[in-house]
Coordinates of C-alpha atoms and ligand atoms in Angstrom, one line a residue:
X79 CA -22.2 -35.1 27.5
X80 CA -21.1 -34.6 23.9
X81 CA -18.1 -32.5 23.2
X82 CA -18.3 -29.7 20.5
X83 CA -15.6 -29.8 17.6
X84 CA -12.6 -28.3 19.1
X85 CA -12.1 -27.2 15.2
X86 CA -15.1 -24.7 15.2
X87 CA -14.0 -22.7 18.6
X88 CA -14.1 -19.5 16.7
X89 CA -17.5 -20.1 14.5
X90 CA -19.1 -21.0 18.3
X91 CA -17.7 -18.0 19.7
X92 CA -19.3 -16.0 17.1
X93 CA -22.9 -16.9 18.7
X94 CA -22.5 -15.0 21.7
X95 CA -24.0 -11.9 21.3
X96 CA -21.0 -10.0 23.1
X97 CA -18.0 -10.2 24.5
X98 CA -16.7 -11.8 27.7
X99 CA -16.4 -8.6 30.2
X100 CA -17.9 -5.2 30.5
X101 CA -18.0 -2.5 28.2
X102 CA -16.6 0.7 30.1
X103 CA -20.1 1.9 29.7
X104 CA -21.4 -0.7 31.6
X105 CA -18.7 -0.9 33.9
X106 CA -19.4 2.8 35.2
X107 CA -22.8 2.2 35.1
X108 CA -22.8 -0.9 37.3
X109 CA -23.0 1.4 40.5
X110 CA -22.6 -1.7 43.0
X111 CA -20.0 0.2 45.3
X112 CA -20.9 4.0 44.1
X113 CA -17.8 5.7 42.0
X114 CA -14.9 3.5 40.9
X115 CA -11.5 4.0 41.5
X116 CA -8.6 2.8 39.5
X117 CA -8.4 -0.4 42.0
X118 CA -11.6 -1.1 41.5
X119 CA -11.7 -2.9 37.8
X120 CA -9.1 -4.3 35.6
X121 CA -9.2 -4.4 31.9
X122 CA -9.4 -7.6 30.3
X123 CA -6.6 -9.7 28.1
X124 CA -7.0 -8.9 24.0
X125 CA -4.9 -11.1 21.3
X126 CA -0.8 -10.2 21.3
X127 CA 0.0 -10.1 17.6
X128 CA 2.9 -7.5 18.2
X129 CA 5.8 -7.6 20.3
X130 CA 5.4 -4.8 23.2
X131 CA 8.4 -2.7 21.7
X132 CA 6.4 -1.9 18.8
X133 CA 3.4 0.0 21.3
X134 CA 3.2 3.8 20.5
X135 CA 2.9 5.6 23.7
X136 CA 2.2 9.3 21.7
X137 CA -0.2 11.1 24.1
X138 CA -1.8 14.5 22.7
X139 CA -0.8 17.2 26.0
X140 CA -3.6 19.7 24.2
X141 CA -5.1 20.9 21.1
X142 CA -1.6 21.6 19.5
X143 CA 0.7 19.5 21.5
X144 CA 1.3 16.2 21.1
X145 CA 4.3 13.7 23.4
X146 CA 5.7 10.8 22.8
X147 CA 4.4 9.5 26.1
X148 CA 1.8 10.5 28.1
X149 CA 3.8 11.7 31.6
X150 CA 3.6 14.9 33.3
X151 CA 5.2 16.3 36.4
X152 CA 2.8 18.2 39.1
X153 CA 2.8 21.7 39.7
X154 CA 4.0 21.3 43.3
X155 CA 6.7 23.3 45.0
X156 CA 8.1 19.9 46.1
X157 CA 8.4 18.5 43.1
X158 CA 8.4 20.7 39.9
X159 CA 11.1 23.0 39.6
X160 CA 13.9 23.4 36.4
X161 CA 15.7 20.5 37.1
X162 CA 12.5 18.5 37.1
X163 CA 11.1 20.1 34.4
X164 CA 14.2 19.5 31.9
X165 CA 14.4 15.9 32.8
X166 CA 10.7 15.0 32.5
X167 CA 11.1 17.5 28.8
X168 CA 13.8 14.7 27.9
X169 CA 12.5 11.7 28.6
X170 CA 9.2 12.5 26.2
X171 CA 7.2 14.0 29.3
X172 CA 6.7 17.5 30.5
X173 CA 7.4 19.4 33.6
X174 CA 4.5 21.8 35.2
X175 CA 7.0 24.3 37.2
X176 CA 4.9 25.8 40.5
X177 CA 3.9 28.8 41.1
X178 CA 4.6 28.8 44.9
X179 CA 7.6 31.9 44.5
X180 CA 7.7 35.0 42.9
X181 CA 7.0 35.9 39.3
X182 CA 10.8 36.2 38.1
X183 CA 12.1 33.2 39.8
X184 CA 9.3 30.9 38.4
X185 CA 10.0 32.9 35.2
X186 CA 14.0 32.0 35.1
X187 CA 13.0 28.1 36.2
X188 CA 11.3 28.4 33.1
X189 CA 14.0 30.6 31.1
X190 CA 16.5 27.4 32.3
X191 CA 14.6 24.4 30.8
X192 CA 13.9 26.9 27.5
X193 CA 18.0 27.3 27.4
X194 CA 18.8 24.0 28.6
X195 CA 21.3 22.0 26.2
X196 CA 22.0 18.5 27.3
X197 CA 25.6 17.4 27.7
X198 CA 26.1 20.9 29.1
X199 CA 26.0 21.6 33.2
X200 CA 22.8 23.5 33.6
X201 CA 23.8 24.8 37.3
X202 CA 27.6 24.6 37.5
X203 CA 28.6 25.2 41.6
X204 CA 31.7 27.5 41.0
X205 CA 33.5 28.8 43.8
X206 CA 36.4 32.2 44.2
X207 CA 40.0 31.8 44.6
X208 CA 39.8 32.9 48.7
X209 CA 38.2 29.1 49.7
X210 CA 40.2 27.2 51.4
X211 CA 41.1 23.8 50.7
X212 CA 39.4 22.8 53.6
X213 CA 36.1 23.9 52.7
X214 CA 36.7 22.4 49.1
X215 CA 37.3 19.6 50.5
X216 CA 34.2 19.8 52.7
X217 CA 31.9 21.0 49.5
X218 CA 33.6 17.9 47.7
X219 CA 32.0 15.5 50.3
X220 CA 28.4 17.1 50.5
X221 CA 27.6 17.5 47.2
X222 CA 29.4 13.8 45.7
X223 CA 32.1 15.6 42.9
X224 CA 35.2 17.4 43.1
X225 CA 36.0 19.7 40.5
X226 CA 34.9 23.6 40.6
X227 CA 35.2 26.3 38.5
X228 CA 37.2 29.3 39.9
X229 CA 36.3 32.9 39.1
X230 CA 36.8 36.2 40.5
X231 CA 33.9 36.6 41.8
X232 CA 32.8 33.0 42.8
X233 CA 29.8 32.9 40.7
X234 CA 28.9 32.0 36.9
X235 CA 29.4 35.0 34.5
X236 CA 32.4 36.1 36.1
X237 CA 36.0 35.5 35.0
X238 CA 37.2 32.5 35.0
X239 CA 40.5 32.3 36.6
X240 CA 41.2 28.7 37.4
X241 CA 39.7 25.5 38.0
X242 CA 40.3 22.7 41.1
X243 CA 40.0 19.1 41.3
X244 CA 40.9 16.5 43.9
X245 CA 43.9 16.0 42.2
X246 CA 44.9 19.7 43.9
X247 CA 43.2 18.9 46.6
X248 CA 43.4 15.6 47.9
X249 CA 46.8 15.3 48.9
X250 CA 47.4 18.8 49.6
X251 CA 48.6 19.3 53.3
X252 CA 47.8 22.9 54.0
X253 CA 44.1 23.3 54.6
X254 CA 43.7 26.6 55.6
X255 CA 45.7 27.3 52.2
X256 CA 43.5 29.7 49.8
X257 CA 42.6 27.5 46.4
X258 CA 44.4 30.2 44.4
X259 CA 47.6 28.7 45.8
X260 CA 46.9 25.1 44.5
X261 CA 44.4 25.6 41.5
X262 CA 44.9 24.6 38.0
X263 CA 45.8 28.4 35.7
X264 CA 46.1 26.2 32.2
X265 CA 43.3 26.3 31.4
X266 CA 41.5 24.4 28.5
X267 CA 38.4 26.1 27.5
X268 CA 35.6 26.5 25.1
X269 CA 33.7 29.2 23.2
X270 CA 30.3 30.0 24.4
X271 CA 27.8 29.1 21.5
X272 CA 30.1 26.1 20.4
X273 CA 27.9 22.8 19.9
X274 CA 28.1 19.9 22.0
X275 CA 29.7 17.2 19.8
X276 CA 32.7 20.1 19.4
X277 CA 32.6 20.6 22.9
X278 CA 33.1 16.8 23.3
X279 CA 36.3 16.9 20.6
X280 CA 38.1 19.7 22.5
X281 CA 37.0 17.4 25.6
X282 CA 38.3 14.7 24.8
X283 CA 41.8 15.7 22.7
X284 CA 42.7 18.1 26.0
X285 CA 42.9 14.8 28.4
X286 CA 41.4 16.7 31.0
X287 CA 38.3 15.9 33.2
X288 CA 36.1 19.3 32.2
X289 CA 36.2 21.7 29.5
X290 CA 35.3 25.2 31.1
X291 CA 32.9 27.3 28.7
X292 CA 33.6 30.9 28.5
X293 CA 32.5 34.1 26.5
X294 CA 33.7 36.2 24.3
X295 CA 35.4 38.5 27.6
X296 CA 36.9 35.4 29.4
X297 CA 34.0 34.9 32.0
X298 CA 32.7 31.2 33.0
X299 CA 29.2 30.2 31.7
X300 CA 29.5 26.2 31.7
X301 CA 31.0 23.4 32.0
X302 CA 31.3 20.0 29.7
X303 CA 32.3 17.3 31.8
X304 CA 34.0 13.8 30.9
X305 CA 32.1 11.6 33.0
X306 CA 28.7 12.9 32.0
X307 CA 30.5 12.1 27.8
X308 CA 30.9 8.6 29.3
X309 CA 27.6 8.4 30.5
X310 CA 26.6 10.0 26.9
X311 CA 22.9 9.5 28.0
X312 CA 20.7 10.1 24.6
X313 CA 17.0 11.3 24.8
X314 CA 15.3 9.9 21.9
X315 CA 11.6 10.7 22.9
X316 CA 12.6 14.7 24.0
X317 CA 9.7 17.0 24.0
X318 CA 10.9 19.7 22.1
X319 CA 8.9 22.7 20.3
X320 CA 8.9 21.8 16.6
X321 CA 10.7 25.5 15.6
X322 CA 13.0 26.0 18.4
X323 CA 14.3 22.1 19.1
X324 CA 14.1 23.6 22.6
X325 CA 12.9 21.5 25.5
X326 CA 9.1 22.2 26.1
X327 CA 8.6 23.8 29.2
X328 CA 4.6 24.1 31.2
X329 CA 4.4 26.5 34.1
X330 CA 1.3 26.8 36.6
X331 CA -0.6 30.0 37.1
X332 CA -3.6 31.1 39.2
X333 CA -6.7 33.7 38.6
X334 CA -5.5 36.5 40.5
X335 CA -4.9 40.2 38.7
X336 CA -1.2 39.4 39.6
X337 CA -1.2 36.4 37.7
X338 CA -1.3 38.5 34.6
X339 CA 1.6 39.7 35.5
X340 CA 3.3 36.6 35.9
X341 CA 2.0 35.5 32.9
X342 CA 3.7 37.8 30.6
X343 CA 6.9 36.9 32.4
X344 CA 6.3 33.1 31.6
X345 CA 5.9 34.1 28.1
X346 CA 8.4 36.6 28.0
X347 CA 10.8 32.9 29.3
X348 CA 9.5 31.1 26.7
X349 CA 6.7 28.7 28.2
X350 CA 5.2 26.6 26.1
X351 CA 1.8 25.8 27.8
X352 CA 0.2 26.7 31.3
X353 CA -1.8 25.2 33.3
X354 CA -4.8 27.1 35.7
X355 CA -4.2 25.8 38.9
X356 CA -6.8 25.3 41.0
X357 CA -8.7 22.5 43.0
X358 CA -12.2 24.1 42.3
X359 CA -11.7 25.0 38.1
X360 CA -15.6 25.9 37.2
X361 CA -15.1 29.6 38.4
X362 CA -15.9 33.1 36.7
X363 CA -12.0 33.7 37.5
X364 CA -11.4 31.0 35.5
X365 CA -12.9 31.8 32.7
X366 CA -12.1 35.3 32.6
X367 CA -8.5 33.8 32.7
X368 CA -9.0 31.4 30.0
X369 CA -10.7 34.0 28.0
X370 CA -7.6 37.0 28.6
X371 CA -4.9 34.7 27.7
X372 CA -6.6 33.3 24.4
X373 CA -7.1 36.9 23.4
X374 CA -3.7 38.0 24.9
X375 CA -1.3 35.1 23.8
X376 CA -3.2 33.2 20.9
X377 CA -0.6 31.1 20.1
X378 CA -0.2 30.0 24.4
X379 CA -2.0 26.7 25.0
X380 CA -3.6 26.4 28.3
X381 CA -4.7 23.9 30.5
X382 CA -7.5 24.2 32.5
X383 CA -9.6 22.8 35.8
X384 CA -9.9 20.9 38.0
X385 CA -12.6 19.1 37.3
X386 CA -14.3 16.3 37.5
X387 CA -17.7 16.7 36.4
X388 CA -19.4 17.2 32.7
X389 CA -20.8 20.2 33.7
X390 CA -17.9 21.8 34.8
X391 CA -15.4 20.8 31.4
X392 CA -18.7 22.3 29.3
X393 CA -17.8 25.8 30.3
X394 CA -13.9 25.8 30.2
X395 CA -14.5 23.9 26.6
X396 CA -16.8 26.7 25.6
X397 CA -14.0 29.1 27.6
X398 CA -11.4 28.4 24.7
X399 CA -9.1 25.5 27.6
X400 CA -6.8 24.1 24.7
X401 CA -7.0 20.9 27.9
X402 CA -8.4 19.7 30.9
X403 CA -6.9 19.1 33.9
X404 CA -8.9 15.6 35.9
X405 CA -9.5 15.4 39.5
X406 CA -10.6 16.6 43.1
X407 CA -9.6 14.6 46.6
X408 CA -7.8 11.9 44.8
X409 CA -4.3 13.0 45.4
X410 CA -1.8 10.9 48.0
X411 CA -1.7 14.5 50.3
X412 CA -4.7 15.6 49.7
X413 CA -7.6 16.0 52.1
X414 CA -10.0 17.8 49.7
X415 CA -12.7 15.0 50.3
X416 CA -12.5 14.9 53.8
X417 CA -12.4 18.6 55.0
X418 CA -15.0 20.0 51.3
X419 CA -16.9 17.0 51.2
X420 CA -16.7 18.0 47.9
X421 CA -14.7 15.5 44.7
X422 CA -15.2 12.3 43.3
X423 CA -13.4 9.1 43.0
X424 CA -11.1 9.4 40.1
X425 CA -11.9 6.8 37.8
X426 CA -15.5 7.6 37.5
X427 CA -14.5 11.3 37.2
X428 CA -12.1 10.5 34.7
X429 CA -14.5 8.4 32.4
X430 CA -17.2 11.3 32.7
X431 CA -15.0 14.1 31.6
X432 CA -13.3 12.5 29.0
X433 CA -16.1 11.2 27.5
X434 CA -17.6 14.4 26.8
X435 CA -14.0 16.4 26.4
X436 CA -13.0 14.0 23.7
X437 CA -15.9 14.5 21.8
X438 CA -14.9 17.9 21.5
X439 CA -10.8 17.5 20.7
X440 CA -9.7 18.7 23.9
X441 CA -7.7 16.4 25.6
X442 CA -7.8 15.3 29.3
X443 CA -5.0 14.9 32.3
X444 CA -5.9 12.4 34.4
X445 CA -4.2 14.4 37.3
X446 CA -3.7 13.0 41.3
X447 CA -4.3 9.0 42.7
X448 CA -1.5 7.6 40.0
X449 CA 0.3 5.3 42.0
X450 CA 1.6 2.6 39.4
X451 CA 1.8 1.6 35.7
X452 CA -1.6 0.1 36.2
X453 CA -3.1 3.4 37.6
X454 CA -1.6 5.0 34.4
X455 CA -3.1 2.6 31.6
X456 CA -6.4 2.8 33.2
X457 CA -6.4 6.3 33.0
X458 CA -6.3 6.3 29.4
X459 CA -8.5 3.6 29.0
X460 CA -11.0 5.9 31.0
X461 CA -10.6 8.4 28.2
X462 CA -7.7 10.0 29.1
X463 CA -4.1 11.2 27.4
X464 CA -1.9 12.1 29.8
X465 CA -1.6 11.7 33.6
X466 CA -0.3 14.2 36.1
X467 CA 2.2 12.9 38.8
X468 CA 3.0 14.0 42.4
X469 CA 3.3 11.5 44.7
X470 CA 4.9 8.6 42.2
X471 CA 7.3 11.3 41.1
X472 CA 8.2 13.0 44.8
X473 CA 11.6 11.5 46.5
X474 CA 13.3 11.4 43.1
X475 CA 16.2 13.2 42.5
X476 CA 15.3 15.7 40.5
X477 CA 12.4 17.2 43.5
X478 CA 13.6 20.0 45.1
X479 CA 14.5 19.9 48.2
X480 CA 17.7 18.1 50.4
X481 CA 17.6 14.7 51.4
X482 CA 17.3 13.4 55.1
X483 CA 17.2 10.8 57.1
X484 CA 15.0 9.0 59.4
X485 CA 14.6 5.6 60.5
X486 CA 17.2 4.3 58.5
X487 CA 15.5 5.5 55.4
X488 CA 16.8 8.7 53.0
X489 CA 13.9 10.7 52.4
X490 CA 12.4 13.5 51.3
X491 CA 9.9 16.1 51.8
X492 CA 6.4 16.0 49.8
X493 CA 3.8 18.0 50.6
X494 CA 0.3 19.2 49.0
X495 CA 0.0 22.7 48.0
X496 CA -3.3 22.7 50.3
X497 CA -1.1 22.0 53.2
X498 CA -0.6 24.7 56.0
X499 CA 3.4 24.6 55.5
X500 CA 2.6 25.5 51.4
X501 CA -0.3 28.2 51.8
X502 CA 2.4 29.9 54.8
X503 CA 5.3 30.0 52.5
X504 CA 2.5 32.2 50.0
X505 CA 1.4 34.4 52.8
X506 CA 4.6 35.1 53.8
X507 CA 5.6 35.3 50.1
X508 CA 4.0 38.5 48.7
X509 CA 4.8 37.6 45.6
X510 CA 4.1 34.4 45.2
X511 CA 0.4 33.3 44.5
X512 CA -0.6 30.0 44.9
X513 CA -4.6 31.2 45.4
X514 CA -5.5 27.3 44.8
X515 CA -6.6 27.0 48.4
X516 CA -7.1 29.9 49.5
X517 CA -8.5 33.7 49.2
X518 CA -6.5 36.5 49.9
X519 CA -8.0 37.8 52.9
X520 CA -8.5 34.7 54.4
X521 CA -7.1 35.1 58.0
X522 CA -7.3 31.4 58.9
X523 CA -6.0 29.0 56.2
X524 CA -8.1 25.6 56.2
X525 CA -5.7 23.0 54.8
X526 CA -7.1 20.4 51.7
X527 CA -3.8 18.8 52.0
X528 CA -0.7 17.2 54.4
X529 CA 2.6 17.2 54.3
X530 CA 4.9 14.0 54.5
X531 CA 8.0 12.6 53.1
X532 CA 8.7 9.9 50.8
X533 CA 11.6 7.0 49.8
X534 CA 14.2 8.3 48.0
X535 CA 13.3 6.8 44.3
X536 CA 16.6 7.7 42.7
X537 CA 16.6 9.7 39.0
X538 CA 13.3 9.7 37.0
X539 CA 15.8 9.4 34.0
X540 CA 15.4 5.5 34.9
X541 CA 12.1 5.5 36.8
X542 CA 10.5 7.3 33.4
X543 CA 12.1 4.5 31.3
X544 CA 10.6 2.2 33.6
X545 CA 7.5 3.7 33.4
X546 CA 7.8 3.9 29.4
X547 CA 8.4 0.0 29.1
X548 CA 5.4 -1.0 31.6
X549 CA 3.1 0.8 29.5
X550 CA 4.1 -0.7 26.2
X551 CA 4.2 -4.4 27.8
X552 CA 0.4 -3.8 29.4
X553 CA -0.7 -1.8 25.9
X554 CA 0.5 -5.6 24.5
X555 CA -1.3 -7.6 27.0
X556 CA -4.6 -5.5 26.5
X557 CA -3.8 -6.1 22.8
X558 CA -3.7 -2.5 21.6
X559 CA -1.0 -1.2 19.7
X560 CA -1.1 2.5 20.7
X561 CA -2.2 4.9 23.7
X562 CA -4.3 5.9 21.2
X563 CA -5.9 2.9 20.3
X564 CA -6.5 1.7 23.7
X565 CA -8.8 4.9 24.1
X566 CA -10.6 4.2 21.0
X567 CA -10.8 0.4 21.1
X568 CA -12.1 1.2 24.7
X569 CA -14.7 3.6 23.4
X570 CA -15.8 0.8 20.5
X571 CA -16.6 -1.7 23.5
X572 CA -13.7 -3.7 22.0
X573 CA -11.6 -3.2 25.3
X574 CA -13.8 -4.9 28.2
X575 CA -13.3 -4.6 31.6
X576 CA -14.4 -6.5 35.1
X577 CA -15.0 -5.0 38.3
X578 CA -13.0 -6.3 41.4
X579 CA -14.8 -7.0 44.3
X580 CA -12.6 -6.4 47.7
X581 CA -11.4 -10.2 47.7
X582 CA -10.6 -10.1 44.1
X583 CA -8.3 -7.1 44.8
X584 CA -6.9 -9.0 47.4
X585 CA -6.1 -11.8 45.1
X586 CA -4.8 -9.7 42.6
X587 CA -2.1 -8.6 45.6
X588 CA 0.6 -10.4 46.6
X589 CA -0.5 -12.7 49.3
X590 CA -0.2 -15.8 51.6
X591 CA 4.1 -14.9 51.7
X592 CA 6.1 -14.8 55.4
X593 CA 8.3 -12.2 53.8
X594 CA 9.5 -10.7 50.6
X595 CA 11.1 -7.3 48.9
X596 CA 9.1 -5.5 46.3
X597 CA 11.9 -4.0 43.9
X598 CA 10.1 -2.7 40.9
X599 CA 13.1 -2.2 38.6
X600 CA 16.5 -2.5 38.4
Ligands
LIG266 P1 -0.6 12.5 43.7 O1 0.1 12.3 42.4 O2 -1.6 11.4 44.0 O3 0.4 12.8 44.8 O4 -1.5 13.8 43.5 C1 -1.0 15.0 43.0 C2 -2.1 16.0 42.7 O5 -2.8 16.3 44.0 C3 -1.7 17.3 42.2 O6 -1.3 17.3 40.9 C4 -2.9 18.2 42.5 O7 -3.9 18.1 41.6 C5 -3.3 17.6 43.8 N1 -2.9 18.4 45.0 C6 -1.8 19.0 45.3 N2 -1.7 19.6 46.5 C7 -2.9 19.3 47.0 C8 -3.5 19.5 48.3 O8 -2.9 20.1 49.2 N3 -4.8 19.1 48.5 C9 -5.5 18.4 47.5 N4 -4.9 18.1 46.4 C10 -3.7 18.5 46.1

């Protein structure tokens, strides 16, 4: 058989009437195995003329917000709280904080990420001059550091009185000895309202481990601390409102009366954007709730759903949602699809919302069933521009909740918000109002979700980064330069796609090996 010319490759290539692959129109149309989920096709290798640190990974949230990457932290009572919140906000993400507690303390979780400054110790533990050593010592071991404010009272916004470290501590011999015997009384402090780099000066020239922050009358209402200067970790992709340079902050809310309450307390904190939780979003509620808070609060962007149907985005676009919120049964607790019967595998429901959504300038959250980079880049090849994270995020350190142990593994607790442990804590909660699975006079709760426990994963403030980088080296492979361009290349027909038949995704796992670790980063 003759050979063609090696030299005309490209000109022969040019005669096939399309590319190698599927479009993602064909790809959701080929129905072989009903809906597709993110394991069932891969996207196909483009050309790399860009190295992978020059990917954009800006991610429109809604209408009026846009991130500098596309992650987003579930409105789940274990794994959305402040802390969460403020370290998704830094690292170019944003934090949904629950609704599973009462209106003022999800209003001052909010209130905290709005005031947060980093460098600064959001939640300083302070303790009063009557602890003993012993029981410093004690709190020294359980919660991993060793220096506490002391103030007359014990708690922040008292005066401040004294501070003890484990150089008072360690080698004293007396443990039933009250602190006030031993503590430090020199004290080195700073003005409340002074910035951080002057906070970091007085740090740093006073030799001393922390610099106390007081107020005009002498009472404690932070702390800088040395080690965390050393650490000096710097937070270039922040999500910040453009006025303020405070961290953006998203807060879930249901359709109840009540939840108009709440409302004006999250707006009152300062929340940037809320989110309608519930599993079921094509409801008059809804839109009644869309409709009061665009009238109410113009300038509040919300976020409604779920859904995962056209039909069902049509009427909370035409509602005023500012974004849509994807999904229904695909989430790691949930048992939606099971118990309802009602849902639809997420990638199929992601494509078919976002098609239509996008048309319209409201962007999507491809929200539950994210369970690696790979999940995440499909998404937003699917059409949409953020995900939503539960399960990948839950076990890190920022989820509320203690740590335990079992098996030999540290865990910790994760749980849907459909579970029977969640929906008790709101019946027994009168203010709280998690109505996502339930009515009000229900008498017997039917749980859409479980409740578990997961790995410890460590700080997002290195899983996100990890996270960050994966999605600029697969944005490179794919051959797009941007989230943004992955989405539209996709819609073009330039991006193709190939379905993975049960072997393939096999293959595509790692296989044939007696043993090995999977450590994902280091
Ligand atoms: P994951 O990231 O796969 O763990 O899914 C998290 C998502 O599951 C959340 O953002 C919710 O949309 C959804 N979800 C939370 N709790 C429940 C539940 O109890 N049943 C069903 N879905 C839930």
């Amino acid at each position: 058989m003759a050979f063609l010319d090696c030299n005309k490759a490209m000109d022969y290539l040019s005669t096939y009437k399309e590319k190698d692959g599927l479009s993602v129109k064909d790809l959701m149309n080929s129905k072989v195995n009903g809906g597709l989920t993110y394991n069932d096709f891969l996207i196909l290798p483009g050309k790399i003329v860009f190295t992978s640190k020059d990917v954009s990974l800006d991610s429109k949230l809604t209408k009026n917000i846009t991130l500098r990457t596309p992650f987003i932290s579930s409105p789940m009572d274990t794994v959305t709280e402040s802390d969460m919140a403020i370290k998704m906000a830094l690292s170019g993400g944003i934090g949904f904080i629950h609704h599973n507690c009462a209106p003022e303390e999800q209003a001052n979780m909010v209130r905290k990420v709005k005031k947060y400054e980093n460098g600064f110790i959001n939640d300083p533990v302070v303790i009063s001059k009557d602890h003993t050593v012993a029981e410093i010592k004690a709190l020294g071991k359980k919660l991993g550091f060793t220096s506490f404010p002391v103030t007359e009272n014990g708690k922040v916004g008292s005066k401040l009185i004294g501070i003890v470290t484990s150089r008072d501590t360690e080698f004293h011999e007396g443990d039933q000895d009250p602190i006030a015997d031993i503590m430090t009384t020199d004290l080195i402090t700073g003005k409340y309202g002074i910035s951080l780099e002057e906070g970091n000066r007085i740090l740093m020239e006073s030799k001393k481990g922390k610099l106390p922050i007081v107020d005009d009358a002498g009472n404690f209402v932070t702390m800088l601390s040395l080690t965390d200067l050393q650490k000096n970790q710097k937070f270039p992709y922040a999500s910040k409102s453009p006025h303020s340079k405070q961290l953006l902050c998203g807060a879930s809310i249901g359709t109840l009366d009540v939840d108009r309450i709440r409302l004006a307390k999250l707006v009152e904190a300062g929340v940037d954007v809320v989110v309608i939780d519930s599993s079921q979003g094509d409801s008059v509620f809804q839109i009644e709730m869309i409709q009061f808070i665009k009238s109410t609060y113009p300038k509040l962007e919300v976020i409604a759903g779920n859904v995962v149907c056209r039909e069902q985005a049509a009427e909370l676009i035409a509602a005023g949602a500012d974004g849509l919120r994807i999904g229904m049964g695909s989430g790691s607790i949930c048992i939606t699809q099971e118990v309802m019967a009602c849902g639809r595998p997420q990638g199929t429901a992601v494509y078919n919302v976002c098609e239509f959504s996008n048309k319209f300038g409201v962007p999507c959250i491809a929200d539950g069933g994210i369970q690696n980079i790979g999940h995440i880049i499909k998404a937003i090849a699917l059409g949409a521009s953020c995900v939503m994270m539960g399960g990948l995020l839950a076990g890190t350190t920022e989820t509320p909740g203690d740590y335990f142990y079992r098996d030999g593994k540290r865990l910790k607790l994760y749980r849907g918000m459909g579970s029977i442990d969640a929906m008790q804590k709101t019946h027994q909660n009168a203010n709280a109002s998690t109505s996502r699975y339930f009515s009000q006079g229900d008498k017997v709760l039917v749980a859409q979700g479980v409740a578990g426990s997961v790995e410890d994963k460590g700080s997002i403030v290195k899983f996100i980064p990890y996270l960050f980088n994966g999605l600029q080296h697969s944005c490179q492979d794919i051959g797009v330069r941007s989230l943004a361009a992955l989405t539209e290349e996709t819609a073009k027909g330039t991006v193709r796609f190939e379905l993975r038949t049960p072997s393939a995704q096999y293959e595509g796992g790692v296989h044939n090996l007696h043993s090995y670790e999977k450590k994902l980063h280091n």
